[in-house]
Structure formats: C-alpha cells, structure tokens
XYZ file of C-alpha atoms in Angstrom:
273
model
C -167.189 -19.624 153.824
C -167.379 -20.301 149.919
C -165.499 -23.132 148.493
C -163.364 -20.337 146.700
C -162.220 -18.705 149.634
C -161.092 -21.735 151.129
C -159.049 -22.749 148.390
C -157.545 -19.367 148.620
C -156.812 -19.273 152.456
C -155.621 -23.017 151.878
C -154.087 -23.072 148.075
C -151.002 -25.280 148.613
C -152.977 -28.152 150.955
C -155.457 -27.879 148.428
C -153.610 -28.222 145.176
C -152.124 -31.477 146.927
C -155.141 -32.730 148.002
C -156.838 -32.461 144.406
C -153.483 -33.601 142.652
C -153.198 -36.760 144.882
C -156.808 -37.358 144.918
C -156.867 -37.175 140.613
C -153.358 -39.195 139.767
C -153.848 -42.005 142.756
C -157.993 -42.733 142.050
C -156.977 -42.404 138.326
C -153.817 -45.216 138.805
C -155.886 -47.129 141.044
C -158.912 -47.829 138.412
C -156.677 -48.812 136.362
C -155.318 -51.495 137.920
C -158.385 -51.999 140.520
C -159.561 -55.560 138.845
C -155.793 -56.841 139.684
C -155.909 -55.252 142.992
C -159.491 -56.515 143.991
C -158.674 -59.879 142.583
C -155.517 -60.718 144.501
C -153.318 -60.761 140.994
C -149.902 -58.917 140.547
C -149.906 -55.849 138.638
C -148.078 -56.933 135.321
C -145.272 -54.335 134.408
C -147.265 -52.965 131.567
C -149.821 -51.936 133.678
C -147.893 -50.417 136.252
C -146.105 -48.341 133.445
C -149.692 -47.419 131.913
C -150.780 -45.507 135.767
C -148.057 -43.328 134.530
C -149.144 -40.974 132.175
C -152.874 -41.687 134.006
C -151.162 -39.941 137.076
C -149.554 -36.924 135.436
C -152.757 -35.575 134.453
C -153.283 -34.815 137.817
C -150.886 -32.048 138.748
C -151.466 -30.291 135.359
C -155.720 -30.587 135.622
C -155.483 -29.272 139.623
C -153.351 -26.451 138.536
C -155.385 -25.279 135.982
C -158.686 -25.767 137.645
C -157.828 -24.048 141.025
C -156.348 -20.952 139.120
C -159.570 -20.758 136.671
C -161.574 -20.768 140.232
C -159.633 -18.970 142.381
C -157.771 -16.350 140.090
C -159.881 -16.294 137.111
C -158.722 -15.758 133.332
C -156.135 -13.168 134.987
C -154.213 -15.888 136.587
C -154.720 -18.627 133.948
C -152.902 -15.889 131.619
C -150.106 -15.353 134.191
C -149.719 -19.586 133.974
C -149.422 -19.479 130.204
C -147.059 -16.518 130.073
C -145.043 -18.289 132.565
C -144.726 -21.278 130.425
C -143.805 -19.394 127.722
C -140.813 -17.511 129.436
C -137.850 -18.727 127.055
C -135.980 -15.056 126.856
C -133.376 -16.306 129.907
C -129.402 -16.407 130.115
C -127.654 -18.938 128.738
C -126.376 -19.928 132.303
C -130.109 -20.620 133.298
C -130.072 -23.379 130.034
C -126.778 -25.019 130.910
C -127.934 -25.542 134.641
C -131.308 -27.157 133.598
C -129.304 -29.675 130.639
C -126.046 -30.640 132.426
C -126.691 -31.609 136.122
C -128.674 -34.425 135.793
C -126.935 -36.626 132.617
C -123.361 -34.865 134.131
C -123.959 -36.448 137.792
C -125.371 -39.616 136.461
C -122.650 -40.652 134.166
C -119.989 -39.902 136.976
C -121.749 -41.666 139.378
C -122.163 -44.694 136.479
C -118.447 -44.324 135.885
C -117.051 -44.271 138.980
C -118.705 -47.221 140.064
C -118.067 -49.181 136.590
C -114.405 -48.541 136.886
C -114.334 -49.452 140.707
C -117.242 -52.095 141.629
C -118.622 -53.894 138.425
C -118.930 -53.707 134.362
C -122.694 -54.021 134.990
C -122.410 -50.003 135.247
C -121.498 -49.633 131.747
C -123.982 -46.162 131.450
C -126.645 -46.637 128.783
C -127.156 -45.003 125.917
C -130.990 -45.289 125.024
C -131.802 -41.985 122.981
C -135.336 -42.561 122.962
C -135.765 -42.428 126.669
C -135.690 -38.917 126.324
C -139.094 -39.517 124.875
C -140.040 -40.965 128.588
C -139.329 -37.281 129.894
C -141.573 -35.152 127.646
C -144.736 -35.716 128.818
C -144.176 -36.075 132.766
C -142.271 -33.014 132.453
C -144.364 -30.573 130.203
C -148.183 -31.954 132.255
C -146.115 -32.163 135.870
C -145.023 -28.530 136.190
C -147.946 -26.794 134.974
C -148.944 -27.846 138.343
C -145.602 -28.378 140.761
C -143.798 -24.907 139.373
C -146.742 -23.440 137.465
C -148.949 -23.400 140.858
C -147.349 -25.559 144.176
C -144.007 -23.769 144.507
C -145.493 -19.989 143.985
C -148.169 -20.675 146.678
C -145.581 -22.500 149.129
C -142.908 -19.669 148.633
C -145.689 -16.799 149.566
C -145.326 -18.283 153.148
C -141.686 -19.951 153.399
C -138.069 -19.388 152.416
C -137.213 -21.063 148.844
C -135.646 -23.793 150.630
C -138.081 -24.858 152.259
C -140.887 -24.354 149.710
C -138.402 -26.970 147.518
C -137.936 -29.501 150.325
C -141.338 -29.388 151.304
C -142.927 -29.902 147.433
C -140.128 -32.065 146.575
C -140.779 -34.513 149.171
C -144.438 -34.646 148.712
C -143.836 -35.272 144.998
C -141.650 -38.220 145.513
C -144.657 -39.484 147.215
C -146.477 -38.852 145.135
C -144.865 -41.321 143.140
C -145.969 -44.218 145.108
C -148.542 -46.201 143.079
C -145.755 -46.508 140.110
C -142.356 -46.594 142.308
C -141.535 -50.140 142.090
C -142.112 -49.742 138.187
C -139.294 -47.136 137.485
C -135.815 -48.275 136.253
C -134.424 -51.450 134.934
C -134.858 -53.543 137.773
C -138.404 -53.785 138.655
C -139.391 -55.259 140.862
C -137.192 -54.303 143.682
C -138.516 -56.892 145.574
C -136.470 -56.503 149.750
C -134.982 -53.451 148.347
C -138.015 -51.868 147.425
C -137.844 -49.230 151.246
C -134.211 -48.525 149.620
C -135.087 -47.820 146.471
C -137.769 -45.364 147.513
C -136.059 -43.480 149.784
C -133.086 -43.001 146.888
C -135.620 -42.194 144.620
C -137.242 -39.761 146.757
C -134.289 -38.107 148.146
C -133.278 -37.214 144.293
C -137.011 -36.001 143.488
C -135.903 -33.924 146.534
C -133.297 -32.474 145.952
C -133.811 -32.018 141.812
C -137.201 -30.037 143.235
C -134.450 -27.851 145.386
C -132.410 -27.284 142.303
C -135.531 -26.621 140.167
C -136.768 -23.976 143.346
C -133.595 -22.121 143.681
C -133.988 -21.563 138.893
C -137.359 -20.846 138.823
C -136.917 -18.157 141.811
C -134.600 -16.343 139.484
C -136.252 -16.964 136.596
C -139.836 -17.065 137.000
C -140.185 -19.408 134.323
C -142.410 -22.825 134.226
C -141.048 -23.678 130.709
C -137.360 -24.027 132.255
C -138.632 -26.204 135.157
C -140.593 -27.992 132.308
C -137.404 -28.248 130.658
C -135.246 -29.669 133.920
C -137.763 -32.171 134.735
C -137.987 -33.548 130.716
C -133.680 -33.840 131.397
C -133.533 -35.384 134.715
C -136.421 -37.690 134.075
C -134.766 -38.544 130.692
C -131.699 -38.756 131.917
C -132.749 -41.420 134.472
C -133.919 -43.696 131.208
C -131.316 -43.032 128.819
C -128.256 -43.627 131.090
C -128.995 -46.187 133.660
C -127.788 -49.516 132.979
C -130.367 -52.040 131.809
C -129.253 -55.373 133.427
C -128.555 -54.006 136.829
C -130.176 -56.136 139.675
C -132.363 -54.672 142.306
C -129.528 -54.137 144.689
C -127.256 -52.519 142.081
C -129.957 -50.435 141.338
C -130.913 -48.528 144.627
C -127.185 -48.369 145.295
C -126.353 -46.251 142.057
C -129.615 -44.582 142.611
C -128.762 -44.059 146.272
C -124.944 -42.382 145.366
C -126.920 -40.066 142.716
C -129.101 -39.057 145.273
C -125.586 -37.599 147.840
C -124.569 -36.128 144.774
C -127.524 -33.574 143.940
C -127.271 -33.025 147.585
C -123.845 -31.947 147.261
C -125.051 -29.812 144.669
C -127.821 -28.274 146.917
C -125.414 -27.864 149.803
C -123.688 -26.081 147.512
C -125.760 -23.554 145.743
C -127.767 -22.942 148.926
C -124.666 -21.973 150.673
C -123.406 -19.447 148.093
C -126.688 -18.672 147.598
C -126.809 -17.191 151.412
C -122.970 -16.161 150.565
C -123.883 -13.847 148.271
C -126.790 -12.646 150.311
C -125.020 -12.046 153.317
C -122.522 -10.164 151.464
C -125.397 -7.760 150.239
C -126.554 -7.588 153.320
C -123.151 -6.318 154.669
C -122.866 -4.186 151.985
C-alpha cells in the first residue's frame, strides 16, 4: 500500500501525527541546549516555541491535501478561507463570546473576591491572536475537523480535535497568561486551559458546519486567543489565574450545553415534522 493511500484511509491520525511531530521537534530545538543542559527555559524562549509550533498545523494541512487531493483540494482549502459572504449572525457569534464571557467572568469575580480582577485592557494583544489563528486553522478547520466529521457526529469531531489541540499545547502551556510559571498549579491550569480549547473547538465545530468557512474559524480563534491577552489581569498570581481560567472554562460549556441542545431541538422538531 502507497504512502498516499494510507494517508487517505488514515487522514485525521495522520494530520495529527505530522502536526505534532512538526510544532513539538520544531519547539524542542529550540530550546534543546536548555533542556540537554539541565537550565530553565527563560520566558522568552518559551514564548519564541510559539509561533515555531503554529507552523505545524498550517504546513501538515497543506502538504497532505497537495498529496492526497492534489491542486483540486488545495483550491477547495483556499476557497474555503476565502468564504466571507456569511450572515451577520455568523460574525457576531465568532466576535462576542469570547471577550463577552471573559469580562463577566473578570467582573463577577472583581466585584465579589478581589480588585486583582480589574479586566485588562491591552489592545495590542489582539496582535498575539493573528498569527496562531490565521496558520492554526488552515490545518484544525481547513483539514482536521472535515476529515473527523466524515466519520462522527459534529460533536464529537469538536470534542475529539479540541482536546487533542489543547495538547497540543503542551511544550508552551506553562508560558501562557500573566502568571507564568504556574508552578503547583501548573495540572490546574492545564486542565482549565484545555477544557476552554475544548469547548471554543465545539463552538468553532457547530459555525463552521453551517458555514463551511475556514476564514470565520480563522476569525474566532484570532478573538478568543486575543481575547485571552487583552483582558486578563496582569498581576494575578498563579492561583488566581487557573481559578478565573477555570470559571471561563464552565462558562463556554454552558454555552455548548446550550447550542448543542437546541441544536438537537431544532432537529428533532424537523424530524417530527
């Protein structure tokens, strides 16, 4: 069996294998003098494996559709990203959930726990958003979730992608927010931090099945990424952190609980029909 029709009996497990395998050997050379010589990795160098790690999803999704689908599917991918002609619903969804759950949660727990929540306002960490978002989907949206969704439900397909991409996070996890490192609260923090990669990759799911366009996921990861950086409070401790990171996490699940369930509402009602 050819390498090609491998990738095409196995194009999910093999889009995360070569996404992993670029973004983690890429992080890890980066850093591998530190690591090999017993030193901490400095902050600065654990922000630098970012953008090292997002080439990964974009460069697996565009090499496994050039070899599997030819220039046919690598024009399918760019029309994709170019889908802008959408509802103005679709638009609103993608800007307001993340900055609208953040500052609630921020709010709620300035006016009830501590000052320290005061949300941010740091413009330019929208800036922090572009690039992870554009590079990421071309490969989670623009190739991971099609493939997953030809075999599973759109739930599924989301939980399934948006757990492996909050691990795929790992090299750079203790680098994100304010109050790095977490130090005994680093489990914690993860598990927040994946459980909102999770559940923003169900939210993301759910618009791109009705929309079949990668620039709107492009455009909800650039928000909720952004969003993360321009709101969060800057002189939060590690504890603070995961627990306002933790209580934005149960509210995106409230929001998947709840467009999941209308979702199969309003199916069941055609059904009937």
């Amino acid at each position: 069996m050819s390498l090609k029709n491998i990738i095409q009996r196995q194009s999910a497990t093999s889009y995360f294998i070569t996404t992993f395998a670029i973004s983690w050997l890429g992080a890890f050379i980066l850093v591998a003098s530190k690591v090999f010589g017993g030193l901490a990795i400095p902050k600065m160098d654990g922000v630098l494996m970012f953008p090292i790690m997002i080439i990964g999803p974009a460069a697996a999704s565009i090499v496994l559709t050039a070899l599997t689908e030819g220039k046919l599917g690598l024009r399918n991918l760019w029309s994709r990203m170019g889908k802008w002609k959408l509802p103005v619903r679709w638009y609103l969804i993608a800007m307001l959930i993340p900055p609208c759950l953040i500052i609630t949660v921020l709010s709620l727990l300035k006016i009830f726990v501590s000052p320290v929540f005061t949300p941010n306002f740091f413009l330019m960490g929208i800036l922090f958003g572009i690039p992870a978002g554009f590079f990421e989907e071309i490969g989670w949206t623009g190739y991971a979730f099609p493939k997953l969704n030809l075999k599973y439900s759109v739930l599924k397909s989301g939980f399934i992608l948006g757990f492996l991409w909050g691990l795929w996070h790992l090299p750079v996890i203790d680098f994100l927010g304010a109050a790095t490192p977490h130090r005994e609260y680093f489990l914690l923090f993860s598990l927040s931090f994946i459980a909102i990669l999770t559940a923003m990759r169900l939210i993301m799911g759910w618009v791109y099945s009705k929309t079949n366009s990668v620039l709107l996921a492009q455009l909800m990861h650039v928000i909720s990424t952004g969003s993360l950086v321009i709101f969060g409070p800057s002189k939060v401790s590690p504890a603070q952190e995961t627990l306002w990171y933790g209580l934005y996490a149960v509210l995106l699940w409230i929001a998947v609980l709840i467009i999941f369930k209308t979702k199969k509402h309003k199916e069941n009602m055609i059904g009937f029909k």
